PDB file of C-alpha atoms in Angstrom:
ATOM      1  CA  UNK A   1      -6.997 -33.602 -11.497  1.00 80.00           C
ATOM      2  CA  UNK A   2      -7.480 -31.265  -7.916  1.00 90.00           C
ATOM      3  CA  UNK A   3     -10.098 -30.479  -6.345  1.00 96.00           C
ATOM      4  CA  UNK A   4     -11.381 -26.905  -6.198  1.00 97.00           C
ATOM      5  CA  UNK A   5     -13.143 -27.362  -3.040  1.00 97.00           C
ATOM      6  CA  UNK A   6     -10.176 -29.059  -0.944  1.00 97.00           C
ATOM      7  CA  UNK A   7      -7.474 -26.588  -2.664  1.00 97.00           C
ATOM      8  CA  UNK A   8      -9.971 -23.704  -1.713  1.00 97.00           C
ATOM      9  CA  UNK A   9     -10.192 -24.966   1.821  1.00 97.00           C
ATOM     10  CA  UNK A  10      -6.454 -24.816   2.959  1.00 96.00           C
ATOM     11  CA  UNK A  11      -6.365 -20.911   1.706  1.00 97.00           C
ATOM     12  CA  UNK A  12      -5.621 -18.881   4.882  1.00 95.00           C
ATOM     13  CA  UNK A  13      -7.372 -15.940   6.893  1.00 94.00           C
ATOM     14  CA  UNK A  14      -4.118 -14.064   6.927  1.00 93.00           C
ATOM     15  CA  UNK A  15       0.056 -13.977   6.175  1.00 93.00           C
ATOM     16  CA  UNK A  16       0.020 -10.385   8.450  1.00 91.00           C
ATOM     17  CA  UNK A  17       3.426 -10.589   9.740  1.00 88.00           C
ATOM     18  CA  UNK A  18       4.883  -7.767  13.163  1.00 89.00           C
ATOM     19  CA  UNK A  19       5.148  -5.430  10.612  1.00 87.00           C
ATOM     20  CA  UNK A  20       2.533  -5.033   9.440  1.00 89.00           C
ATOM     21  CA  UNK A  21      -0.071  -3.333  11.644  1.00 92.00           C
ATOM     22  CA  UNK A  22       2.510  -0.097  11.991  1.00 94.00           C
ATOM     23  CA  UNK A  23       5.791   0.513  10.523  1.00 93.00           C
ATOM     24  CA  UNK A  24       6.954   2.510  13.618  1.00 96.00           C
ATOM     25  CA  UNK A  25      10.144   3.889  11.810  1.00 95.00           C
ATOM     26  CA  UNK A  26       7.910   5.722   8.937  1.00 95.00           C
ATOM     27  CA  UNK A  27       5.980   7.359  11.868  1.00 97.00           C
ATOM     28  CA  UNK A  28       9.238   8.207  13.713  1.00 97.00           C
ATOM     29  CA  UNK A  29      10.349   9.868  11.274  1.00 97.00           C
ATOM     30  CA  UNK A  30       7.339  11.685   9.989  1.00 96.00           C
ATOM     31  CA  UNK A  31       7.330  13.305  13.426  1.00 98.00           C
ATOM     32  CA  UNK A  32      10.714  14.063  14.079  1.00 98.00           C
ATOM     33  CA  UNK A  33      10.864  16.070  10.619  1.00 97.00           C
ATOM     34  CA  UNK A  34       8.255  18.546  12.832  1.00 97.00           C
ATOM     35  CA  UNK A  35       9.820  17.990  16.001  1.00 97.00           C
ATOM     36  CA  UNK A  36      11.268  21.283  16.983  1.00 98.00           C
ATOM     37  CA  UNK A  37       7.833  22.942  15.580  1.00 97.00           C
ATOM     38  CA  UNK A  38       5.853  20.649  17.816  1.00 98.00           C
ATOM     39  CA  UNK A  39       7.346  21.419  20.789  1.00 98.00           C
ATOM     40  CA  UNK A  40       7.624  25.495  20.005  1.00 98.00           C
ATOM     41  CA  UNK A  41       3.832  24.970  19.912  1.00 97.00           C
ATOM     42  CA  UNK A  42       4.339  22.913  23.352  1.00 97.00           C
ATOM     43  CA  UNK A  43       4.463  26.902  24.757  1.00 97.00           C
ATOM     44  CA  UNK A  44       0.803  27.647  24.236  1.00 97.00           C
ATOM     45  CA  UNK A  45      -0.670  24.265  26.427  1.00 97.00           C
ATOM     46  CA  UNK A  46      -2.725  25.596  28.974  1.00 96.00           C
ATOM     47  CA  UNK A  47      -2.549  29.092  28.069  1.00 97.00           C
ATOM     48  CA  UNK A  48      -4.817  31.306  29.380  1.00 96.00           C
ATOM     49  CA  UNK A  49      -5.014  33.737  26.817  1.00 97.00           C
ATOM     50  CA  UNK A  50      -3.690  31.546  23.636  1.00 97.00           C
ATOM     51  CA  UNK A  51      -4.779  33.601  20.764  1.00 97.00           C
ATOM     52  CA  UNK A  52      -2.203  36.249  21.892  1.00 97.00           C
ATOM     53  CA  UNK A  53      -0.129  34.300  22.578  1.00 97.00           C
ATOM     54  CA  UNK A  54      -0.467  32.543  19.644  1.00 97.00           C
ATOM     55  CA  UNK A  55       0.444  35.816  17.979  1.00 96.00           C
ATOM     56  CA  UNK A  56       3.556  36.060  19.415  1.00 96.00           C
ATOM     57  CA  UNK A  57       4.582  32.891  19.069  1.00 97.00           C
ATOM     58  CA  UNK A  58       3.367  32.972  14.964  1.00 96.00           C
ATOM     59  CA  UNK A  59       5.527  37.038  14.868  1.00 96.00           C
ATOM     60  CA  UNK A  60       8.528  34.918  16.198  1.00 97.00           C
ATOM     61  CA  UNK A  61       8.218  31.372  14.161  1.00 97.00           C
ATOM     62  CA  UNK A  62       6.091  31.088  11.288  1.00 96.00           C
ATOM     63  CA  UNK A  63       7.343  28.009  10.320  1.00 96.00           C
ATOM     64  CA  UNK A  64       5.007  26.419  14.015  1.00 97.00           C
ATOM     65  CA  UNK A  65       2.370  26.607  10.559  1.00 97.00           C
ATOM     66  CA  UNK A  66       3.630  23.563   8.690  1.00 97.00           C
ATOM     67  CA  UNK A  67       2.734  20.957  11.694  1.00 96.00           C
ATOM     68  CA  UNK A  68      -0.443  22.234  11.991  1.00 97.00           C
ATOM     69  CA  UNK A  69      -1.995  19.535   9.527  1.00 98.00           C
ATOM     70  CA  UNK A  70      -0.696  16.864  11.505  1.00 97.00           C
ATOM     71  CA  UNK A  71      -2.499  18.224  14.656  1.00 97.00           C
ATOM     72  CA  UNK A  72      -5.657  17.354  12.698  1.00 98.00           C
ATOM     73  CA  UNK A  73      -4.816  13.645  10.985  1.00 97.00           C
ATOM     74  CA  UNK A  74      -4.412  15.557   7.573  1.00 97.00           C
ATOM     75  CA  UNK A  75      -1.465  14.912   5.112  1.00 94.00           C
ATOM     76  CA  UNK A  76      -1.613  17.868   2.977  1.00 95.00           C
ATOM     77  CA  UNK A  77       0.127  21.293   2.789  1.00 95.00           C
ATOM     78  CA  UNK A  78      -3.079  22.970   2.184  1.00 97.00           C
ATOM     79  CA  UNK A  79      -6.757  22.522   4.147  1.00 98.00           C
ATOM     80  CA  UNK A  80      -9.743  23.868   2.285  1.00 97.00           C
ATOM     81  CA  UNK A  81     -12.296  24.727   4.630  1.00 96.00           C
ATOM     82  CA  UNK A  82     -15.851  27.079   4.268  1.00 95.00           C
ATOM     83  CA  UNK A  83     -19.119  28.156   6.306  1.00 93.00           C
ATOM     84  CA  UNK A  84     -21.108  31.520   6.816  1.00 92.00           C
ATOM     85  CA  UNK A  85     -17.858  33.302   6.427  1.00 89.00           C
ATOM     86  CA  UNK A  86     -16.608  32.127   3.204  1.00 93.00           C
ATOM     87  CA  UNK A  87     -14.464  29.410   1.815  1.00 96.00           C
ATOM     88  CA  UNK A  88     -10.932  29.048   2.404  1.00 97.00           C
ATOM     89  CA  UNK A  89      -8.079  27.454   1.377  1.00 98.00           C
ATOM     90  CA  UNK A  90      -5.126  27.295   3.859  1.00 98.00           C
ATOM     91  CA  UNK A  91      -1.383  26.994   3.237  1.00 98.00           C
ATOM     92  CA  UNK A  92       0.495  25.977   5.786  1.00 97.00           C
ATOM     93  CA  UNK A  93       4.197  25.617   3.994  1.00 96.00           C
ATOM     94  CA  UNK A  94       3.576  29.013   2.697  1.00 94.00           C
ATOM     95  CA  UNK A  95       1.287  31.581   4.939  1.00 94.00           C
ATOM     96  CA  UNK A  96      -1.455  32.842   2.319  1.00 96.00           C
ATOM     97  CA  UNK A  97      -3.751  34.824   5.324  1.00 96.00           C
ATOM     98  CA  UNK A  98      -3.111  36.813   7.572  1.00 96.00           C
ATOM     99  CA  UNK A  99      -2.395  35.678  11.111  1.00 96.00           C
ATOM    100  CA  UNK A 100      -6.064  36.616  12.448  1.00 96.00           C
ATOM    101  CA  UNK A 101      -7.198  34.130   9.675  1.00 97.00           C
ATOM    102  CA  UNK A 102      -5.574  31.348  10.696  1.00 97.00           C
ATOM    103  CA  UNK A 103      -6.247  32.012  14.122  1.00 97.00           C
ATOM    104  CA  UNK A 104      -9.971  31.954  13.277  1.00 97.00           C
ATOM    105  CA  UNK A 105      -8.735  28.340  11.387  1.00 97.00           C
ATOM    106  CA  UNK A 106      -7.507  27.393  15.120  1.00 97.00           C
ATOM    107  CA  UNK A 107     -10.330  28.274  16.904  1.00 97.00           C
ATOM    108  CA  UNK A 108     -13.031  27.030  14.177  1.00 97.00           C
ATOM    109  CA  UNK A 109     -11.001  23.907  14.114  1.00 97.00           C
ATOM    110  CA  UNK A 110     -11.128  23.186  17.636  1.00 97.00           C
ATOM    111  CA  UNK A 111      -7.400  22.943  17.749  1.00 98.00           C
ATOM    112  CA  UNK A 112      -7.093  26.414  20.495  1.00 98.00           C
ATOM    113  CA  UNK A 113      -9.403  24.189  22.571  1.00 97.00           C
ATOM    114  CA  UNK A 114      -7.564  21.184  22.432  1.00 97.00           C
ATOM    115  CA  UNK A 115      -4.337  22.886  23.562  1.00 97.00           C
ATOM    116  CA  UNK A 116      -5.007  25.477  25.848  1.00 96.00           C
ATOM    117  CA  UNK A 117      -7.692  23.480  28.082  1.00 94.00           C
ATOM    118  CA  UNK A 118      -4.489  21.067  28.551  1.00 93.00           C
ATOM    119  CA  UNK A 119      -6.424  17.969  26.888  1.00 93.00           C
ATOM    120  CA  UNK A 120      -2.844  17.139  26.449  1.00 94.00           C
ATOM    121  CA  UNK A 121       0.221  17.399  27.587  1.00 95.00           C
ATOM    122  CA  UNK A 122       2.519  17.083  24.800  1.00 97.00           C
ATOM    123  CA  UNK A 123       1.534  17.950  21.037  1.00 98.00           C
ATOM    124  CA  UNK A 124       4.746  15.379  20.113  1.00 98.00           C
ATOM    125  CA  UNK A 125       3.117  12.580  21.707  1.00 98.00           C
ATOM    126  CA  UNK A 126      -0.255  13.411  20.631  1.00 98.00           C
ATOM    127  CA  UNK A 127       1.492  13.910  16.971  1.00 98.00           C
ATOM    128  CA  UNK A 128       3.054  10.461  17.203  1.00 98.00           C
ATOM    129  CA  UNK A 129      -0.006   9.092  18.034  1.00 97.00           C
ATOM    130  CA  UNK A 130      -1.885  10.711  15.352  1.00 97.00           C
ATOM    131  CA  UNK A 131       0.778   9.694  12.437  1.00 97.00           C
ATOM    132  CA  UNK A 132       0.466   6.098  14.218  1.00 96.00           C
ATOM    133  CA  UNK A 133      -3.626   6.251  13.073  1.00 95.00           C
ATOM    134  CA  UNK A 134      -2.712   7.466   9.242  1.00 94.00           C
ATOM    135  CA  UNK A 135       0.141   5.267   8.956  1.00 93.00           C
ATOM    136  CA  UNK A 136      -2.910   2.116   9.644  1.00 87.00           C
ATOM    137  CA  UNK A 137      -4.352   3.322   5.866  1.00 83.00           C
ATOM    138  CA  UNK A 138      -0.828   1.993   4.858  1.00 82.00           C
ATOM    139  CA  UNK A 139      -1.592  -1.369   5.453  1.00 82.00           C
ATOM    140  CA  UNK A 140      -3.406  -1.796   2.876  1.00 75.00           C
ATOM    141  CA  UNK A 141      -0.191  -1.547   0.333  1.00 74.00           C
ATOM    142  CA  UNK A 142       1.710  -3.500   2.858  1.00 77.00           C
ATOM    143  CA  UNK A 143      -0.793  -6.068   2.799  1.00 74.00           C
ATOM    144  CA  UNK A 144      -0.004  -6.262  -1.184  1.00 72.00           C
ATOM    145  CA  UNK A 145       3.456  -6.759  -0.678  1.00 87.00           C
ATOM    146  CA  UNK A 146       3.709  -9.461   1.815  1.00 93.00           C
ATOM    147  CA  UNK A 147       2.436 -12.489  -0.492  1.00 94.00           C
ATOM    148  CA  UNK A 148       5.084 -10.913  -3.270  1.00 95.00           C
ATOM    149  CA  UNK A 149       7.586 -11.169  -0.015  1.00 94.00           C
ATOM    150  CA  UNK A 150       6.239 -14.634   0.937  1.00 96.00           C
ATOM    151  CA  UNK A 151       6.761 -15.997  -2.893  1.00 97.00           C
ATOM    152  CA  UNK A 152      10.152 -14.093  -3.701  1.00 98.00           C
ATOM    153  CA  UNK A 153      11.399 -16.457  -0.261  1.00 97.00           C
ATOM    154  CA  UNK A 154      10.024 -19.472  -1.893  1.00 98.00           C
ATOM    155  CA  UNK A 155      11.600 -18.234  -5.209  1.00 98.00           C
ATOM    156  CA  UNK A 156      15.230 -17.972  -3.421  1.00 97.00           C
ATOM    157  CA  UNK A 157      14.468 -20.980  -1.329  1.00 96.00           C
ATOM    158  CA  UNK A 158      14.546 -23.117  -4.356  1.00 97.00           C
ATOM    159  CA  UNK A 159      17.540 -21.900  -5.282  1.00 96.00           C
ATOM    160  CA  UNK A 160      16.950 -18.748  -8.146  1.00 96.00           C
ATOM    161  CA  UNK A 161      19.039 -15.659  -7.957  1.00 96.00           C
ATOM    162  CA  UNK A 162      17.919 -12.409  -8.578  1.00 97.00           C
ATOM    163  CA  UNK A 163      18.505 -10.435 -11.865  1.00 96.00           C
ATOM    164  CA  UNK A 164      20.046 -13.784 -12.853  1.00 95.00           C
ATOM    165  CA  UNK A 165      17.166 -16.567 -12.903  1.00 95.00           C
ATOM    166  CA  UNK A 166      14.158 -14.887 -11.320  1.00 97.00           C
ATOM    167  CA  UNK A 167      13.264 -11.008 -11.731  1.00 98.00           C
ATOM    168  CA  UNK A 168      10.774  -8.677  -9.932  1.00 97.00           C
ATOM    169  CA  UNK A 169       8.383  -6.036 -11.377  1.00 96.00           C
ATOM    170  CA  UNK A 170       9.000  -6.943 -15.137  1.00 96.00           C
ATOM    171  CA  UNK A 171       7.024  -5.543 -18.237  1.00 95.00           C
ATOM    172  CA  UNK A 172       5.847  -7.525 -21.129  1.00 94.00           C
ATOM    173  CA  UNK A 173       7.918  -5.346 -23.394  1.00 92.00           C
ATOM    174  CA  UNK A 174      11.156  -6.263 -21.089  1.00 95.00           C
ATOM    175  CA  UNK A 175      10.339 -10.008 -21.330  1.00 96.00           C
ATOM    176  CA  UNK A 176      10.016  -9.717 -25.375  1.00 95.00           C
ATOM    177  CA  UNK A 177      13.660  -7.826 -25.512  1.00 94.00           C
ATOM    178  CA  UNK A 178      15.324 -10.510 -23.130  1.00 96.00           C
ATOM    179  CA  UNK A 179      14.194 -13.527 -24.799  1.00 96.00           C
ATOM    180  CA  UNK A 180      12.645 -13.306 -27.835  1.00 94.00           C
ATOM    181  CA  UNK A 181       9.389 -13.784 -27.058  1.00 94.00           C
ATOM    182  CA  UNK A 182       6.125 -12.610 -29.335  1.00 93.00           C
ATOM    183  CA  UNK A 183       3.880 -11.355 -26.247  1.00 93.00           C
ATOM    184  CA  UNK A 184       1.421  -9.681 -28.766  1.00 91.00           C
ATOM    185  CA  UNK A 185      -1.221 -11.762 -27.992  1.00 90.00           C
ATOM    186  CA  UNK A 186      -0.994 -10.502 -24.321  1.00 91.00           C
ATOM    187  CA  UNK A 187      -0.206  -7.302 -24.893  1.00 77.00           C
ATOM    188  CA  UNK A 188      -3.331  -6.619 -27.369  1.00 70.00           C
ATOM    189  CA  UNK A 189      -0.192  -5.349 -29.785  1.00 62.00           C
ATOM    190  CA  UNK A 190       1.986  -3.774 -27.421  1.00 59.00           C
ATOM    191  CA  UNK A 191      -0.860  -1.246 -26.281  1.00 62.00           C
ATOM    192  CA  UNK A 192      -1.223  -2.733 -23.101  1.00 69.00           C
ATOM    193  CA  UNK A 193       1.393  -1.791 -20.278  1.00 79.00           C
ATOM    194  CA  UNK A 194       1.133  -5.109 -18.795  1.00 89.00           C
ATOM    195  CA  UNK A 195       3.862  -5.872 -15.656  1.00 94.00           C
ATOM    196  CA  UNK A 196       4.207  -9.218 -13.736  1.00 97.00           C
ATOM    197  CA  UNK A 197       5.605  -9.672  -9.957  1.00 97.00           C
ATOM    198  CA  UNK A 198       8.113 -11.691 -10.938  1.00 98.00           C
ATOM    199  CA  UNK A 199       9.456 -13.643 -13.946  1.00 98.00           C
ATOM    200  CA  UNK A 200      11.699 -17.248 -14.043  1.00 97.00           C
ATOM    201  CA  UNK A 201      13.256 -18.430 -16.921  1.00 95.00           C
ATOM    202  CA  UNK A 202      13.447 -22.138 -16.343  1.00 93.00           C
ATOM    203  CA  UNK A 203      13.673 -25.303 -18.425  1.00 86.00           C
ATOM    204  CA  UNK A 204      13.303 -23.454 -21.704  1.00 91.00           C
ATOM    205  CA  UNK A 205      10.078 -22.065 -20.370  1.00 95.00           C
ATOM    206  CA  UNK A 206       9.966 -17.827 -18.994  1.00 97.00           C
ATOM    207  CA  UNK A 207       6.622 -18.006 -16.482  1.00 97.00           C
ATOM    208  CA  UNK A 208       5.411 -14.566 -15.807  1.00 97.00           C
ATOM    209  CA  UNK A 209       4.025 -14.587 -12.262  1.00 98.00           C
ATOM    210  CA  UNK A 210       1.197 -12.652 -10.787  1.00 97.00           C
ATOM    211  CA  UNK A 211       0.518 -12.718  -6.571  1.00 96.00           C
ATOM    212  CA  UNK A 212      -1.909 -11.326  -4.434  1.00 95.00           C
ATOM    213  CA  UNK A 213      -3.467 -12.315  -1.222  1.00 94.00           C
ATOM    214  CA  UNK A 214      -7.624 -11.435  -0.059  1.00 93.00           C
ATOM    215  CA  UNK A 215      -8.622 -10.822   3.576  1.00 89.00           C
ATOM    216  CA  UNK A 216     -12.173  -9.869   2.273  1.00 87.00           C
ATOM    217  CA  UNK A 217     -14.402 -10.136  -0.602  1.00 87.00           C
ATOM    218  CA  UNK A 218     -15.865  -7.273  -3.518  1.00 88.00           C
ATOM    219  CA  UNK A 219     -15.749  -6.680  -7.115  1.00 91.00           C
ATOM    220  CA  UNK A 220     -12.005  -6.523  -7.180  1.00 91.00           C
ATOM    221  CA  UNK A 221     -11.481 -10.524  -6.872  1.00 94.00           C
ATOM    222  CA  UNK A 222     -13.794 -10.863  -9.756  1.00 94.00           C
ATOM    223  CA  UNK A 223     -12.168  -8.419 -12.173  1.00 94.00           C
ATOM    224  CA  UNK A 224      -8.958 -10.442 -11.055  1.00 95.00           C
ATOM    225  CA  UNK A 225     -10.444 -13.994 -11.680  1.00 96.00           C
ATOM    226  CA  UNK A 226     -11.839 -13.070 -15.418  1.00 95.00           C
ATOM    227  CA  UNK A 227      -8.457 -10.703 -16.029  1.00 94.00           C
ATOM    228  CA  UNK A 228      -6.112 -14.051 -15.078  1.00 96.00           C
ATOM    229  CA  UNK A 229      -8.849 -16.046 -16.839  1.00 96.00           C
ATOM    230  CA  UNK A 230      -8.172 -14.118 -20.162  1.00 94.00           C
ATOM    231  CA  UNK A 231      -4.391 -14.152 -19.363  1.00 94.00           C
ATOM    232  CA  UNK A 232      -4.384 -18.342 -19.246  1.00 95.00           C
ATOM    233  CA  UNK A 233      -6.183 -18.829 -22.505  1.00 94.00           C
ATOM    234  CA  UNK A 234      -3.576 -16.443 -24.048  1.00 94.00           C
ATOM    235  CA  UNK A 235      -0.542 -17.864 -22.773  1.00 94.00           C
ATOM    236  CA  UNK A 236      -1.370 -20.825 -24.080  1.00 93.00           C
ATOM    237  CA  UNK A 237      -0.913 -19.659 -27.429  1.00 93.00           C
ATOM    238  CA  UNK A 238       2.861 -18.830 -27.102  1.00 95.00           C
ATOM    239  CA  UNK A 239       5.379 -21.148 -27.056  1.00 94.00           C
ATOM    240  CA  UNK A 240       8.272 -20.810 -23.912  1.00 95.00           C
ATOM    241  CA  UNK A 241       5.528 -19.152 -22.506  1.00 97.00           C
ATOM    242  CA  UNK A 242       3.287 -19.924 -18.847  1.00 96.00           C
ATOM    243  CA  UNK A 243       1.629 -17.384 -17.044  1.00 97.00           C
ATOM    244  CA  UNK A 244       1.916 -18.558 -12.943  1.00 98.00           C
ATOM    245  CA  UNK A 245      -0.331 -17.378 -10.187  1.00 98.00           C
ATOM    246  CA  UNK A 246      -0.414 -17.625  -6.440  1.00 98.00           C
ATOM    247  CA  UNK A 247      -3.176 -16.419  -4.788  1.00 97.00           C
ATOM    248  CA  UNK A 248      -4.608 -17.189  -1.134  1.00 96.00           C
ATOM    249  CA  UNK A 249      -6.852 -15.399   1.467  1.00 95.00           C
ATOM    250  CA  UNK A 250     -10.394 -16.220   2.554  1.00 95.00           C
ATOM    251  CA  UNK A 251     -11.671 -13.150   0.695  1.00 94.00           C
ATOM    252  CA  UNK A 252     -12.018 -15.689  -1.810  1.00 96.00           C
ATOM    253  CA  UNK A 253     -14.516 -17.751  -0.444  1.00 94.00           C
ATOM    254  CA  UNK A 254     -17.227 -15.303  -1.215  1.00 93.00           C
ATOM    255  CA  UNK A 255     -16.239 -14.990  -5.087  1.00 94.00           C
ATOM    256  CA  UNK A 256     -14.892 -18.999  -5.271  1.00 95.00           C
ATOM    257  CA  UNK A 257     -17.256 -19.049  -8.883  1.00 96.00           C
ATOM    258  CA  UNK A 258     -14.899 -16.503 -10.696  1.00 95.00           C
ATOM    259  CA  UNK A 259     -12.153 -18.192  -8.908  1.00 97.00           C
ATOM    260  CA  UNK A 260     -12.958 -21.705 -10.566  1.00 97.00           C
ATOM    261  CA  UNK A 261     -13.502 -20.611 -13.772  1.00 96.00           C
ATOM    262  CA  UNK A 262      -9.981 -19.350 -13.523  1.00 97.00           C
ATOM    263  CA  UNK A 263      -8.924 -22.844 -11.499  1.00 97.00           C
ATOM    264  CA  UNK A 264     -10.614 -24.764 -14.746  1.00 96.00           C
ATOM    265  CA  UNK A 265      -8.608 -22.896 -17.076  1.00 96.00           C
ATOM    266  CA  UNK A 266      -4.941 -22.090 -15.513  1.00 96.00           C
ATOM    267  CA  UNK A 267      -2.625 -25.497 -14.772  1.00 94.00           C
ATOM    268  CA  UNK A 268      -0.581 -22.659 -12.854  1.00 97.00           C
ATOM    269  CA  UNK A 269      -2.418 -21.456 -10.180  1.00 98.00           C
ATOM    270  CA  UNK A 270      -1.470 -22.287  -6.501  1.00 98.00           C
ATOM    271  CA  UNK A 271      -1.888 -21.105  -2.791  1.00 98.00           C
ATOM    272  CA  UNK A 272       0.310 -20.911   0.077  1.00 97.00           C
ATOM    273  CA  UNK A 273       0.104 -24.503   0.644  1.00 97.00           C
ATOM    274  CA  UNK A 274       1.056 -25.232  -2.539  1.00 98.00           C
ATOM    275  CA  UNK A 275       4.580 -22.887  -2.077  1.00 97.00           C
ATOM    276  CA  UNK A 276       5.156 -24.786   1.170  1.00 97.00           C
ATOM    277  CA  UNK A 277       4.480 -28.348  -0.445  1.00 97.00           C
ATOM    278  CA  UNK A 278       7.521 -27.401  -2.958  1.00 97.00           C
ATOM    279  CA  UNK A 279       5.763 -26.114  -6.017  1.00 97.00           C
ATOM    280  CA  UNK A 280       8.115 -23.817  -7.668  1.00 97.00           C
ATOM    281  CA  UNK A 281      10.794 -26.936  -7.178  1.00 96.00           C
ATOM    282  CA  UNK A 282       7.913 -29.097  -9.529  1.00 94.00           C
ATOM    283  CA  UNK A 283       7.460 -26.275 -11.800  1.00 92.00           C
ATOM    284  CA  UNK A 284      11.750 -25.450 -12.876  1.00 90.00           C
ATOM    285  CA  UNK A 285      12.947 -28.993 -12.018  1.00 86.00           C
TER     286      UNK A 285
END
């Protein structure tokens, strides 16, 4: 039998690997798509009279409009915006206003400011900097993806192939056609859309594997731990069937009840230490 508490201790703060904190290229490219906009709007830094100017510049290139959201950390095409003189809702792909209206955007915004008191020097610096602070809410879904990365290694480490002895991103439906397998009993009678990480077919056995990885605590660990719960006493009820999960991060330490009651119930559930110890060697040997 393991122990809860001494598995539980080797899980690990974080698997954060160099890219994860910014994926440079993504914000490369996000600004060189507005590059020749950027610096068009380069003209009006330090202008003295930059709402004419502005005109002129907006008679001559309309399209300086669409890298306008940028300049204020916003993703969208459209900005909605309201106060004493009504409520607005800005296009910037397509001009919906007139030009003195989204001059008044400009000035209400702050952006005028910004540029023509020469805060800065150069909007496609201060627009790779900006993409480099939206591009840090990504991390979040690369976060997700680097324990799938660290257990697909582990995966071709012990020798599987892909689309030949291990698959990724697999539905329960998929897994019935291939193999023959009644999933009913996991799939509440094929109502549920259910997909797995990845999915071995080893030793007469398919195991359908789940992964994720918890730098901090909340509800979401617990609706995991009783979801995977339910998932373990179901697989055990179909033959050629396991249900596998790796899961790590000190996140857990604040929800380690759900987590044992999960533990108690699933002979497949590792951590990190468990991968580098040679587990998915034990499991298709």
């Amino acid at each position: 039998m393991r122990d809860f508490n001494a598995w539980l201790e080797r899980f690990k703060s974080s698997i954060s690997d160099y890219g994860y904190y910014v994926d440079f290229q993504k914000v490369y490219g996000k600004v060189d798509s507005i590059k020749i906009e950027l610096n068009i709007l380069n003209s009006l830094i330090g202008s003295t009279d930059i709402e004419n100017d502005f005109d002129k510049l907006f008679e001559k290139y309309p399209e300086i409009l669409k890298c306008i959201p940028l300049l204020l950390a916003v993703r969208e095409n459209e900005i909605h915006a309201m106060d004493s003189d009504g409520a607005f809702v800005y296009n910037f792909s397509k001009p919906n206003y007139s030009v003195e209206q989204y001059k008044m955007f400009m000035r209400k915004t702050g952006l005028f400011d910004l540029i023509s008191r020469h805060i800065i020097n150069n909007l496609v610096d201060y627009a790779t900097g900006v993409e480099v602070g939206l591009d840090s809410n990504g991390r979040k879904n690369r976060g997700g993806h680097l324990m799938e990365d660290l257990v697909e290694s582990y995966i071709k480490k012990a020798g599987l192939k892909k689309d030949d002895t291990y698959f990724k991103e697999m539905y329960l439906a998929d897994i019935e056609k291939k193999w023959g397998l009644d999933l009913s009993a996991l799939s509440n009678n094929g109502e549920a859309k259910k997909r797995f990480d990845f999915v071995i077919k080893a030793n007469d056995t398919v195991y359908a594997i789940e992964t994720n990885f918890y730098t901090a605590s909340g509800s979401k660990l617990n609706e995991t731990a009783r979801s995977y719960k339910m998932l373990a006493h179901e697989s055990k009820t179909i033959d050629g069937f396991a249900f596998v999960w790796f899961t790590d991060g000190i996140g857990w330490k604040a929800a380690r009840n759900n987590l044992k009651e999960t533990f108690d119930v699933l002979d497949n559930i590792y951590n990190i230490t468990d991968l580098e110890n040679g587990i998915i060697e034990e499991l298709i040997k």
